[in-house]
XYZ file of C-alpha atoms in Angstrom:
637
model
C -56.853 149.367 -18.791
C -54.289 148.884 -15.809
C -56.192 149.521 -12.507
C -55.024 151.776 -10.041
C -54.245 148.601 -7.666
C -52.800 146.607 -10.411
C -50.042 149.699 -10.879
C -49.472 149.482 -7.222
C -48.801 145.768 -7.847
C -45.963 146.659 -10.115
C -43.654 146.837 -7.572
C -44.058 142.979 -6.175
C -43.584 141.681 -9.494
C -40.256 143.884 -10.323
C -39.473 143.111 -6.979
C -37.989 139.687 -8.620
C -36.202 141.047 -11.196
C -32.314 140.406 -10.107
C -33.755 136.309 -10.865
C -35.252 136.958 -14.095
C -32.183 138.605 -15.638
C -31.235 135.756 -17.915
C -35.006 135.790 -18.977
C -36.048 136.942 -22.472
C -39.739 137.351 -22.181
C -41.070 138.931 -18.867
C -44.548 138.720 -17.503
C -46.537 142.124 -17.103
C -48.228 143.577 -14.091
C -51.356 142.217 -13.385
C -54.441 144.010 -15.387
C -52.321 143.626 -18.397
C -55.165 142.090 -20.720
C -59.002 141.886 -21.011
C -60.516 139.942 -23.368
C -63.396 138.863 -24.668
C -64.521 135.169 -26.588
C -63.940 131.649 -25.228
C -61.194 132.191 -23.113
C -62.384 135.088 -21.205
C -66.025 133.351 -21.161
C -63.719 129.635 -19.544
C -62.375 131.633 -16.948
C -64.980 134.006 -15.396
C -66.992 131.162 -15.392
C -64.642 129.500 -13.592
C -63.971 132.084 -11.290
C -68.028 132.505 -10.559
C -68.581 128.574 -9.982
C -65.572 127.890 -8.038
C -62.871 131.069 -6.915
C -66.158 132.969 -5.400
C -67.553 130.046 -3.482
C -67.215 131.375 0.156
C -68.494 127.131 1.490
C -66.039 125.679 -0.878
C -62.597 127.967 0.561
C -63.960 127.335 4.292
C -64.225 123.746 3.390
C -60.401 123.545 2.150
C -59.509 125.481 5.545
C -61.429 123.281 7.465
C -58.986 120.138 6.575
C -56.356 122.191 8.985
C -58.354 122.196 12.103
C -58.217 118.816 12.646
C -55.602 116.070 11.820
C -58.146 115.559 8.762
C -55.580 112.910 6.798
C -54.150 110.791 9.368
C -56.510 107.974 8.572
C -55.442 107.469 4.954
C -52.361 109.862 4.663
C -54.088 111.621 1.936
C -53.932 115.040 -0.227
C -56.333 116.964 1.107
C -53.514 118.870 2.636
C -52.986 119.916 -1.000
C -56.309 121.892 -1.843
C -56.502 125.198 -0.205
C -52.736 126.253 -1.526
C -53.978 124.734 -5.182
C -56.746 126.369 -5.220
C -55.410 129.632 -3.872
C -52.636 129.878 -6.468
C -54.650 129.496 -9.245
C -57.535 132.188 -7.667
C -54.407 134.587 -7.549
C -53.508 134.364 -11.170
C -57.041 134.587 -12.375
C -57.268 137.383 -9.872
C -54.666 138.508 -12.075
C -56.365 138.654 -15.221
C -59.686 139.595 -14.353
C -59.456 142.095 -11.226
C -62.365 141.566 -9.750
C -62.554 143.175 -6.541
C -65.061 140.582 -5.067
C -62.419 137.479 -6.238
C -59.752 139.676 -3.912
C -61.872 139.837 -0.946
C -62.810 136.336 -0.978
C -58.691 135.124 -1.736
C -57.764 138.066 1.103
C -60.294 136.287 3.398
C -59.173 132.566 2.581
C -55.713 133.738 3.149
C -56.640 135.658 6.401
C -58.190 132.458 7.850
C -55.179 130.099 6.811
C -52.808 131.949 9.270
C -52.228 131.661 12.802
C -54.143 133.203 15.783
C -53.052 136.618 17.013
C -54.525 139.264 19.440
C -55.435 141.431 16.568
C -57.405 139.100 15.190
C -59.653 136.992 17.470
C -61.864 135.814 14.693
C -59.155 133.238 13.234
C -58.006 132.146 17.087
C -60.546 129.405 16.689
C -59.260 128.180 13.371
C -55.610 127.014 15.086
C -54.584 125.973 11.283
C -51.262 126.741 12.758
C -49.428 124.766 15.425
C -46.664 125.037 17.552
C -43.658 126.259 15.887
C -45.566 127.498 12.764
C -46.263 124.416 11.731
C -49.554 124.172 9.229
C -50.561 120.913 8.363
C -53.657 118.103 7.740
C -51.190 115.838 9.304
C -50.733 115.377 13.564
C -47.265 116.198 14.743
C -47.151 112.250 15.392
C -48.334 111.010 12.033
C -46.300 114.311 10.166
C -43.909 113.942 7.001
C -45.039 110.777 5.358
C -47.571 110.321 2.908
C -48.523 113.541 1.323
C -47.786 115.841 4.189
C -44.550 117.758 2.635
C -46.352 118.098 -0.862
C -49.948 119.539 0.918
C -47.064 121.701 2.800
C -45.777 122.730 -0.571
C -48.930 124.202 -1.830
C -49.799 126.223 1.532
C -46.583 127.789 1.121
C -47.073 128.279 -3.003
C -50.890 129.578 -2.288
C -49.310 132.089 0.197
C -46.700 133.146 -1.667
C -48.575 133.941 -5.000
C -51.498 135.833 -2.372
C -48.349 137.898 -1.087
C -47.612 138.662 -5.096
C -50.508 140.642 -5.270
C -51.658 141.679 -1.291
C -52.304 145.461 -1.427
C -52.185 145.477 2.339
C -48.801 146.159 3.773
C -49.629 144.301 7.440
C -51.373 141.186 5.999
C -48.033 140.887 4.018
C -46.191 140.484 7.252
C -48.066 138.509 9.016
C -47.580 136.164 5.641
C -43.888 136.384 5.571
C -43.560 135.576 8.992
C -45.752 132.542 8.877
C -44.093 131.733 5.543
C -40.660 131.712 7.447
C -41.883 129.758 10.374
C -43.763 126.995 8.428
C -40.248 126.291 6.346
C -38.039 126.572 9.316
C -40.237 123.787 11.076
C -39.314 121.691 7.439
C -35.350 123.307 7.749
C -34.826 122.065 11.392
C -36.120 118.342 10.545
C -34.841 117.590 7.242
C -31.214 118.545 5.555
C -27.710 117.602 5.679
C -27.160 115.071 8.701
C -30.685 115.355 9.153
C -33.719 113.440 7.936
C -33.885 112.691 4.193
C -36.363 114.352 2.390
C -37.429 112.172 -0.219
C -38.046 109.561 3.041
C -41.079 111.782 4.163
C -43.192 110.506 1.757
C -43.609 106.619 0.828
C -45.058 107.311 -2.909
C -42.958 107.697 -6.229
C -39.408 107.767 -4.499
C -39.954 111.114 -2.066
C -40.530 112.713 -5.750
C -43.635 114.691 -4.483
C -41.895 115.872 -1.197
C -38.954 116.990 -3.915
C -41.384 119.382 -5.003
C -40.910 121.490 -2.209
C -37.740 122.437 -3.614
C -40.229 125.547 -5.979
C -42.020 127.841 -2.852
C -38.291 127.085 -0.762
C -36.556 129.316 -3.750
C -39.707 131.411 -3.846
C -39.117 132.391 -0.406
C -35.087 132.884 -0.871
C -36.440 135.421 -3.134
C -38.735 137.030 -1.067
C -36.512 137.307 2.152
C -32.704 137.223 0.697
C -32.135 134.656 3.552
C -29.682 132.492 2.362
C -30.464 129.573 4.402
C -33.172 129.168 1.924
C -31.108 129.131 -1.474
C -28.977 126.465 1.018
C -31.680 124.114 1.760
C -33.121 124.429 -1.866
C -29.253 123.292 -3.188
C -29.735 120.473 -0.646
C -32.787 119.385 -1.927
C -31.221 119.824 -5.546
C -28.504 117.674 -4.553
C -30.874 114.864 -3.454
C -32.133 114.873 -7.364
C -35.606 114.019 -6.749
C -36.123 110.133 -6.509
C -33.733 107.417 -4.384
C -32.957 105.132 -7.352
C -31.221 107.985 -9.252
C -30.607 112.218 -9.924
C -33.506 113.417 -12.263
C -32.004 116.496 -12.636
C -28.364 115.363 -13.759
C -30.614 112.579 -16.312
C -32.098 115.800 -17.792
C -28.732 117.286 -17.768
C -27.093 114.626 -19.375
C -30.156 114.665 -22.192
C -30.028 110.747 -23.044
C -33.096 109.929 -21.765
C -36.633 110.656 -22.204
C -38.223 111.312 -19.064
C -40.706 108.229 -19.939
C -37.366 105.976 -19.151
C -36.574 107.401 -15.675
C -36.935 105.269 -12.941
C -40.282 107.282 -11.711
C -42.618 108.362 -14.449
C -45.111 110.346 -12.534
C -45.651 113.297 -14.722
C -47.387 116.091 -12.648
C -45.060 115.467 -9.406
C -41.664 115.290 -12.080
C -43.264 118.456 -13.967
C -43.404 120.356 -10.693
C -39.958 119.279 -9.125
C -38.195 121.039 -12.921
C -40.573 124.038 -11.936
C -38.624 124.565 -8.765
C -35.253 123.417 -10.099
C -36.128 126.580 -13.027
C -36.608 128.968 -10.275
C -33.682 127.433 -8.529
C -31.384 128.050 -12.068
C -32.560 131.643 -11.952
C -31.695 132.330 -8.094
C -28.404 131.020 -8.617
C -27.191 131.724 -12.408
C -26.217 128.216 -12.439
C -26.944 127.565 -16.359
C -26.469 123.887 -15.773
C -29.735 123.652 -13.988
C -31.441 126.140 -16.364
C -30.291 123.762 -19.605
C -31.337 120.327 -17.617
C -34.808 122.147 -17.196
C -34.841 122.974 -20.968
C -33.600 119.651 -22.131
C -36.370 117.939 -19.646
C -39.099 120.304 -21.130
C -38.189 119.280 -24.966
C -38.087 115.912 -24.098
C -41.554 116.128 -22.806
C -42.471 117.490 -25.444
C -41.312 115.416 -28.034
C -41.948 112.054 -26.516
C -45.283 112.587 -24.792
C -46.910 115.545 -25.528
C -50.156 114.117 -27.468
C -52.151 115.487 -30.203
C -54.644 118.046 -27.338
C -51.783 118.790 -25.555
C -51.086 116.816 -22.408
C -49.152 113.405 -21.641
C -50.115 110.422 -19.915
C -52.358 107.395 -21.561
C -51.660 105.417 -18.457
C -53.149 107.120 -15.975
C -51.069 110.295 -14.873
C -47.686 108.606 -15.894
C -45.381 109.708 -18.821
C -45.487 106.457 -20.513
C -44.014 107.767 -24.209
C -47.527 108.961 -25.027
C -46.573 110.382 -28.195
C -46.197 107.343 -29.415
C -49.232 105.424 -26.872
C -52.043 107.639 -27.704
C -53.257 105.602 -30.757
C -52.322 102.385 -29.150
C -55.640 100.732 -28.356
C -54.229 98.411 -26.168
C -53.677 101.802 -23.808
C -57.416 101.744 -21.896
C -58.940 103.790 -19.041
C -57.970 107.405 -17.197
C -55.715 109.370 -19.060
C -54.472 112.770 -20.254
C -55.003 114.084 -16.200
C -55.625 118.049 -16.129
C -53.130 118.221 -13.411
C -50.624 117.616 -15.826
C -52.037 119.313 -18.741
C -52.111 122.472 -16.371
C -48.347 121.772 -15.158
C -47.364 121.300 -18.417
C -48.504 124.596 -19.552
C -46.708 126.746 -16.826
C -43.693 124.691 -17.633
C -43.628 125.885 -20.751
C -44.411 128.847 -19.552
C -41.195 129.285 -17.486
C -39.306 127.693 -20.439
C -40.857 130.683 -22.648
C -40.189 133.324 -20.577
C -36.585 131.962 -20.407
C -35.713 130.848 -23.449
C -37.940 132.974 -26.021
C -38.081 130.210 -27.848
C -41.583 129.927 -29.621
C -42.112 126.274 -29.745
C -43.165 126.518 -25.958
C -45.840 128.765 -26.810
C -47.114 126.621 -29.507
C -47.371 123.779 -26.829
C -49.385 126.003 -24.670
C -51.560 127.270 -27.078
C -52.817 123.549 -28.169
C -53.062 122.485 -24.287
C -54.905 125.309 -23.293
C -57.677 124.976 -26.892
C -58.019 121.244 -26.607
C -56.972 119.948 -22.784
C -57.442 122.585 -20.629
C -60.938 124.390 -22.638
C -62.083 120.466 -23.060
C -62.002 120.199 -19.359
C -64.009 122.339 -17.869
C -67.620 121.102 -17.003
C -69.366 124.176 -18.757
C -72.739 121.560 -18.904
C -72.379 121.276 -14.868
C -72.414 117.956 -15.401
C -73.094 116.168 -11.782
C -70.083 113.397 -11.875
C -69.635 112.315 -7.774
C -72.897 112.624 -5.740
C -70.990 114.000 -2.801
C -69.648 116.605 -4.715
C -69.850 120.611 -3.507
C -72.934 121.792 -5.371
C -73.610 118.534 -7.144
C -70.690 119.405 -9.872
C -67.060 119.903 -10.265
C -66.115 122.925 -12.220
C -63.076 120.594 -13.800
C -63.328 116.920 -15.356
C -60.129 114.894 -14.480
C -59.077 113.235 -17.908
C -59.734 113.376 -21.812
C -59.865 110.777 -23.965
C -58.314 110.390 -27.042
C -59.423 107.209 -28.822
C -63.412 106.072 -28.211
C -63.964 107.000 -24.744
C -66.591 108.943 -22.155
C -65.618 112.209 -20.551
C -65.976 112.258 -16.741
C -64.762 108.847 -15.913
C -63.390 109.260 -12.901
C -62.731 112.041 -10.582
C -59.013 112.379 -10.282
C -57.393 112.602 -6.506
C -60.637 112.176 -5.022
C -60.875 112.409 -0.926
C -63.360 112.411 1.032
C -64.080 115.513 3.967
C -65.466 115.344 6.999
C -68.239 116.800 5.768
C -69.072 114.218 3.494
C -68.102 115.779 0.799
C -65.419 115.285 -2.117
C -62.963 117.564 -3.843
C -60.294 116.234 -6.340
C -56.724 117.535 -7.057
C -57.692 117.959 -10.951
C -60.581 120.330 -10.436
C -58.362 122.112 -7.701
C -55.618 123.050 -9.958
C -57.590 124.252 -13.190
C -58.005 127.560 -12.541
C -54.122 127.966 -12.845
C -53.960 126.421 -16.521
C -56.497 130.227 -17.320
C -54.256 132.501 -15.080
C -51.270 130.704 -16.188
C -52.846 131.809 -20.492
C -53.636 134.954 -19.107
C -49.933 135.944 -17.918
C -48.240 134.108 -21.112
C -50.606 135.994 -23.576
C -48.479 138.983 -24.116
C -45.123 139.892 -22.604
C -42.853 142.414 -22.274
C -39.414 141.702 -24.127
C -35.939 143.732 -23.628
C -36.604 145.989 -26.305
C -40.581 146.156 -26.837
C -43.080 143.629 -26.586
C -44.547 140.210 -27.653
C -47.852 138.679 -28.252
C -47.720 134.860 -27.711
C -51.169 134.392 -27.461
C -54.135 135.516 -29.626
C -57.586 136.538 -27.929
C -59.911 139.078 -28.898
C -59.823 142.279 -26.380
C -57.338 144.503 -25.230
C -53.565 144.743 -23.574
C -51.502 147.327 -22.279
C -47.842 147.140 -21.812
C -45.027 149.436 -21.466
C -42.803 150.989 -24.265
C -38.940 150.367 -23.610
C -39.200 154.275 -23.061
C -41.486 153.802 -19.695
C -44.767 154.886 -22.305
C -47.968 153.087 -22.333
C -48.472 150.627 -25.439
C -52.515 149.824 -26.173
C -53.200 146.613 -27.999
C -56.315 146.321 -29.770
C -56.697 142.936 -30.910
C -59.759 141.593 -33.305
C -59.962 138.113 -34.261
C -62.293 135.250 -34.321
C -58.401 132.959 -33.869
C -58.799 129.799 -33.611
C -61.636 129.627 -35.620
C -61.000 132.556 -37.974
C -57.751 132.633 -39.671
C -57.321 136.505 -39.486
C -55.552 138.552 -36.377
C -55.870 142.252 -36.618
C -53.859 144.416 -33.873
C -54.158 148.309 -33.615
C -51.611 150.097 -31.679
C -52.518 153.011 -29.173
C -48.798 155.084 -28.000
C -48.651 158.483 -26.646
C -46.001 159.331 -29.037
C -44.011 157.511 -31.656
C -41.491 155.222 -30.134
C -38.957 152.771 -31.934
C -38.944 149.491 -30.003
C -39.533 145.825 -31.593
C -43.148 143.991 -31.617
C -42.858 140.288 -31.992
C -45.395 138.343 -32.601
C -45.923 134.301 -32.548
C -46.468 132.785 -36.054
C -47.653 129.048 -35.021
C -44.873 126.302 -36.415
C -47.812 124.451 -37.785
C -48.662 127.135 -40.153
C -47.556 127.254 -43.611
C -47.920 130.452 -45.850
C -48.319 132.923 -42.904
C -49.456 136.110 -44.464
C -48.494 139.536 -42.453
C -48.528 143.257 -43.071
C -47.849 146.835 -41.109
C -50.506 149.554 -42.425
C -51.536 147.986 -45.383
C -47.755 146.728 -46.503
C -46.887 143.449 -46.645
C -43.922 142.082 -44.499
C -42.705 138.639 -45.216
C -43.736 135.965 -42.250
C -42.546 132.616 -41.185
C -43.079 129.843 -38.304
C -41.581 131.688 -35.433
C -41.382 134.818 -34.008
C -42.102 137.995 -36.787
C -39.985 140.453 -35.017
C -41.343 144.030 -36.288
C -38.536 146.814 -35.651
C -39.692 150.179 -36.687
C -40.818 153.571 -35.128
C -44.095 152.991 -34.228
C -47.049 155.605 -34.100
C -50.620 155.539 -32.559
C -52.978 154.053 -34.823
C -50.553 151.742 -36.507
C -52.455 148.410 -37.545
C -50.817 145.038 -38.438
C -52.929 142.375 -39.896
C -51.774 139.045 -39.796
C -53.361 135.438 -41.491
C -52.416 132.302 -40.433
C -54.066 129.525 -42.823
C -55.454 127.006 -42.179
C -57.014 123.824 -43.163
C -57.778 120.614 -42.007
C -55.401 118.045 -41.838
C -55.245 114.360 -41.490
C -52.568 112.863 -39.352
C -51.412 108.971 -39.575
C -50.740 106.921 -36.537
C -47.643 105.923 -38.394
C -46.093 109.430 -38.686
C -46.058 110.400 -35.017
C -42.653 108.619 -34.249
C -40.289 106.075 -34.490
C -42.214 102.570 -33.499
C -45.497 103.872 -34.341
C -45.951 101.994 -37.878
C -46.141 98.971 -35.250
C -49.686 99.819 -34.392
C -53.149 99.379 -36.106
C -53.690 102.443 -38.219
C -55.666 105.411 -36.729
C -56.195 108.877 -38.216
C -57.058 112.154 -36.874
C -58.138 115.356 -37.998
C -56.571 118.802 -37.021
C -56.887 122.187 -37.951
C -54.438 125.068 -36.821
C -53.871 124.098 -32.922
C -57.130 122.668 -32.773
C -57.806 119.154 -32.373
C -61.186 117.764 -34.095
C -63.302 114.635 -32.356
C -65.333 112.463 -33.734
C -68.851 112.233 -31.375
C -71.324 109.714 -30.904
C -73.804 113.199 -30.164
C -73.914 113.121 -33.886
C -76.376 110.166 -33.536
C -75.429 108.530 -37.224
C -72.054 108.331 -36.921
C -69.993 105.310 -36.012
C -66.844 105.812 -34.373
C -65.443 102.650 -35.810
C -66.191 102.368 -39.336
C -63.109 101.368 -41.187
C -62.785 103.482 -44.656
C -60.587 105.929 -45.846
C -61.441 110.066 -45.447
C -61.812 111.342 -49.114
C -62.735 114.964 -48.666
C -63.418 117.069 -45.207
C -66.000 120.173 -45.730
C -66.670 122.863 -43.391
C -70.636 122.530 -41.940
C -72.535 125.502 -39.511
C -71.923 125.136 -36.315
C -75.308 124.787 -35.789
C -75.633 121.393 -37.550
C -74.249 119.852 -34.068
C -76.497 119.158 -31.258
C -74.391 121.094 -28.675
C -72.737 123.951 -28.462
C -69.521 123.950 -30.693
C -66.899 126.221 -31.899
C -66.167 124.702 -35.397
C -68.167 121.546 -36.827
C -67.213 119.552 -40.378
C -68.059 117.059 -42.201
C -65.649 113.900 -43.738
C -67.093 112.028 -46.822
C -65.740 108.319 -46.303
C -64.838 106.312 -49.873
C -67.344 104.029 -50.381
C -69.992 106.506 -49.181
C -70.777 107.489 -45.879
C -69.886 110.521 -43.676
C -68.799 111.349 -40.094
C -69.007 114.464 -38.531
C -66.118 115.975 -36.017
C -66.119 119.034 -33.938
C -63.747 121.028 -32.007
C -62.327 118.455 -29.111
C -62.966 120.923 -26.797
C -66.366 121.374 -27.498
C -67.157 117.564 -28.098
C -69.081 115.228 -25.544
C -69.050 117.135 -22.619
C -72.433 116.095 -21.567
C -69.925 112.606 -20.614
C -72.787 110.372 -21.710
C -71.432 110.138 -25.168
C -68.264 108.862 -26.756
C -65.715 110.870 -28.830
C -62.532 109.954 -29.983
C -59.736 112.053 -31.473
C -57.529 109.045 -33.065
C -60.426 106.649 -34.736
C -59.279 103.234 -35.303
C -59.289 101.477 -38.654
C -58.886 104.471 -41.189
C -56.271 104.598 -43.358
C -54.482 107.942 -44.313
C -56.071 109.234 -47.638
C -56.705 112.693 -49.060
């Protein structure tokens, strides 16, 4: 399974263990996993339409030659480091040696000239002082020039995780160095303030940089690093008030801060995680835990992302079956940063719940998102298409409504922050799927293929996995081991499921919500089966939270993690028929007119029927409406 480059890769993600000591779930060398199904289906095809594209990576370059947002003080700064993160982590997963070339030749061309290399001298992406930037020096830190700085220095750094060539490494480091010490020698104590370089939500997105600065202390032990990342802790993310110390002090929900812009706030508690961990400070590591269960609790939404205004967390649990709440919503940007801040809040924590909540992002959200169809949306877009839509609906709405962070190139073409940053939400699943633990391993997520870990005993443990999950209720995993071993196999049973069925070689062993921590010598060939039930259910407007009896009575349907939609594609049903659901019946999935991964059919009192499918399945041609929450039907079994 695990490449001979993917062992030799070993070493850079070890290389942080001294941070990750307070961690109880650890991320495996890449090459850990291939799979087959859905998942592995989402993300090759996302890596052949998009990480391959040779035009598209020039294009994002191209933005550096040139002062390219001066004229609007836009984001385009922000694409190339997006885009090069998430090609890393799917480079991660599926090792293709043609995605490395193309992510070693986009980072090749990013850095600055040198004798060696003549062929980038004509790029100049990097000025004076190591500066790299979309942005003059005269027009530099306002607008979005810190956070398009941000994600040069994040698609760098997670390049560097997995470079294979010693000498590209160093000319990385060293530009990495020199492009924060041009930040370090403007901004700082009795210097300029950072949350001042940037006009837009309080300095919050120029806080951001506070993730690849602690990245770097990592990398290089320099402690003027972990000093400017304290500095920019101490600033606490917004002028009007300390983010960090609100999450600390856990009284608020982060929809009643005085910002509420979810992706930017989402990525600032990324770096102040990685800040927690560089420091031991536990203060910072419980604010980020405390921030990441309020999110989660207040406005996470039935497919797994937050925001029904726009990109803004706005107490969506409650908002999403307001119907007063109209327009964009549920961005991909922050249904992609909300699933690696769970992530780090997994891998920290161990606690389960955070794997539920990436599991139903990643089925509903994230899957729902991607433009499988090629559905042309923006006629200056690359190719006609963007591999990523920008927002999901929830109650009757279209699909592709609006390209999210579009900007226009100098090419006349567009690009948009949303379909920039998908490809981390399947690199991001990929790395959380299974994990090493202190004393054996964990599956967290459940796709059909194969993993390989390591024993606690330095041995190689094989995971075969079968299941159909989450259309088929049944998970079957065969263990491969060179020997018998005793070390502890933990496995995620969702919280939503209820009579969880498990068993080791035929032998039952009593399950729950939670993790099912197997302890037991284990030999090769070993198989445990596992069930997790499941059956439709119909949610009421009215149970979601305090407040929501307030609003006019909407319903949904789920089943396991999976969100159902009702379609206008099914050409008889109307979306806003008020009755009540008396009985919901599985159908084939080939009684829907596109391609779907579970269909069934609701019998309405009074007569009638309406048809849902899987949400992520549902209208993705965006000429038809689909709704999750449908208005006017009352809660009946």
């Amino acid at each position: 399974m695990q490449s001979s480059r993917s062992q030799r890769l070993t070493a850079n993600y070890s290389a942080y263990g001294p941070r990750l000591s307070a961690d109880r779930l650890f991320i495996p060398a890449p090459g850990s996993c291939a799979y087959t199904g859905p998942f592995d289906q989402a993300a090759r095809f996302i890596e052949r339409h998009q990480l391959l594209d040779a035009a598209l990576w020039a294009r994002f370059a191209e933005q550096f030659t040139r002062p390219s947002d001066d004229h609007d003080l836009g984001w385009r700064c922000e694409y190339w480091g997006k885009l090069m993160r998430g090609g890393a982590m799917v480079w991660g997963y599926t090792q293709s040696p043609e995605l490395y070339r193309q992510l070693e030749a986009a980072a090749r061309a990013m850095l600055p000239p040198c004798q060696a290399s003549s062929q980038r001298a004509t790029l100049k992406n990097a000025g004076p002082g190591g500066r790299i930037s979309t942005y003059s020096p005269e027009a530099e830190f306002q607008g979005w020039d810190i956070w398009g700085r941000k994600y040069v220095l994040l698609g760098m750094e997670y390049f560097y995780d997995i470079c294979t060539d010693e000498s590209l490494n160093g000319e990385l480091l060293a530009s990495l160095r020199a492009q924060t010490d041009y930040i370090l020698a403007r901004f700082g104590p009795d210097k300029a303030d950072l949350r001042k370089a940037s006009c837009h939500w309080e300095g919050l997105n120029s806080s951001s940089l506070l993730e690849p600065v602690v990245r770097l202390y990592n990398m290089t032990g320099d402690e003027r690093y972990l000093d400017f990342a304290g500095y920019i802790v101490g600033l606490g993310g917004i002028q009007s008030a300390n983010i960090f110390e609100l999450a600390l002090e856990d009284r608020l929900d982060p929809w009643q801060y005085p910002v509420t812009k979810a992706y930017e706030m989402m990525s600032c508690f990324e770096g102040l995680f990685e800040y927690a961990r560089a420091t031991g400070d536990e203060r910072w590591s419980r604010a980020v835990v405390n921030f990441a269960h309020r999110v989660l609790n207040s406005d996470i939404t039935i497919i797994g992302s937050a925001g029904c205004t726009h990109e803004l967390f706005d107490h969506s649990r409650l908002r999403q079956a307001d119907p007063e709440f109209t327009g964009i919503m549920q961005e991909t940007c922050v249904t992609v940063t909300w699933m690696k801040l769970c992530g780090q809040a997994l891998c920290f924590t161990g606690d389960p719940v955070f794997g539920d909540a990436i599991e139903r992002s990643l089925h509903n959200a994230l899957l729902g998102a991607v433009n499988t169809r090629k559905v042309p949306r923006d006629p200056l877009s690359p190719n006609g298409w963007l591999p990523f839509d920008s927002y999901s609906p929830l109650r009757v709405g279209l699909r592709g409504q609006a390209v999210g962070g579009r900007m226009v190139m100098a090419d006349n073409t567009i690009y948009g922050c949303c379909a920039a940053i998908g490809a981390a939400g399947f690199g991001a699943a990929a790395r959380l799927s299974a994990l090493h633990t202190r004393n054996g391993a964990a599956v967290n997520l459940y796709f059909p293929g194969k993993v390989s870990l390591t024993t606690p005993g330095g041995n190689r443990l094989g995971l075969d996995i079968e299941t159909a999950y989450p259309v088929g209720e049944d998970i079957t995993l065969k263990l491969s081991l060179e020997g018998p071993e005793a070390f502890q196999l933990a496995l995620r049973v969702p919280g939503w499921c209820r009579g969880p069925e498990a068993s080791v070689n035929g032998e039952s062993v009593a399950a729950k919500a939670g993790w099912l921590k197997l302890e037991r010598t284990w030999r090769d060939g070993d198989k445990v089966c596992l069930r997790f039930p499941m059956e439709v259910e119909l949610i009421s407007s009215g149970e979601l939270c305090e407040g929501s009896g307030k609003l006019p009575p909407h319903i949904a349907l789920v089943r396991g993690p999976v969100a159902l939609a009702a379609s206008r594609e099914f050409p008889e049903d109307d979306l806003t028929v008020t009755a009540e659901i008396s009985a919901v019946r599985p159908l084939p999935v080939t009684e829907a007119p596109f391609e779907a991964r579970l269909v069934f059919e609701a019998e309405l009192s009074g007569g009638g029927r309406m048809r849902f499918a899987d949400y992520a399945s549902a209208g993705k041609g965006y000429d038809k409406e689909i709704a999750v929450w449908l208005p006017g039907i009352n809660n009946s079994k």
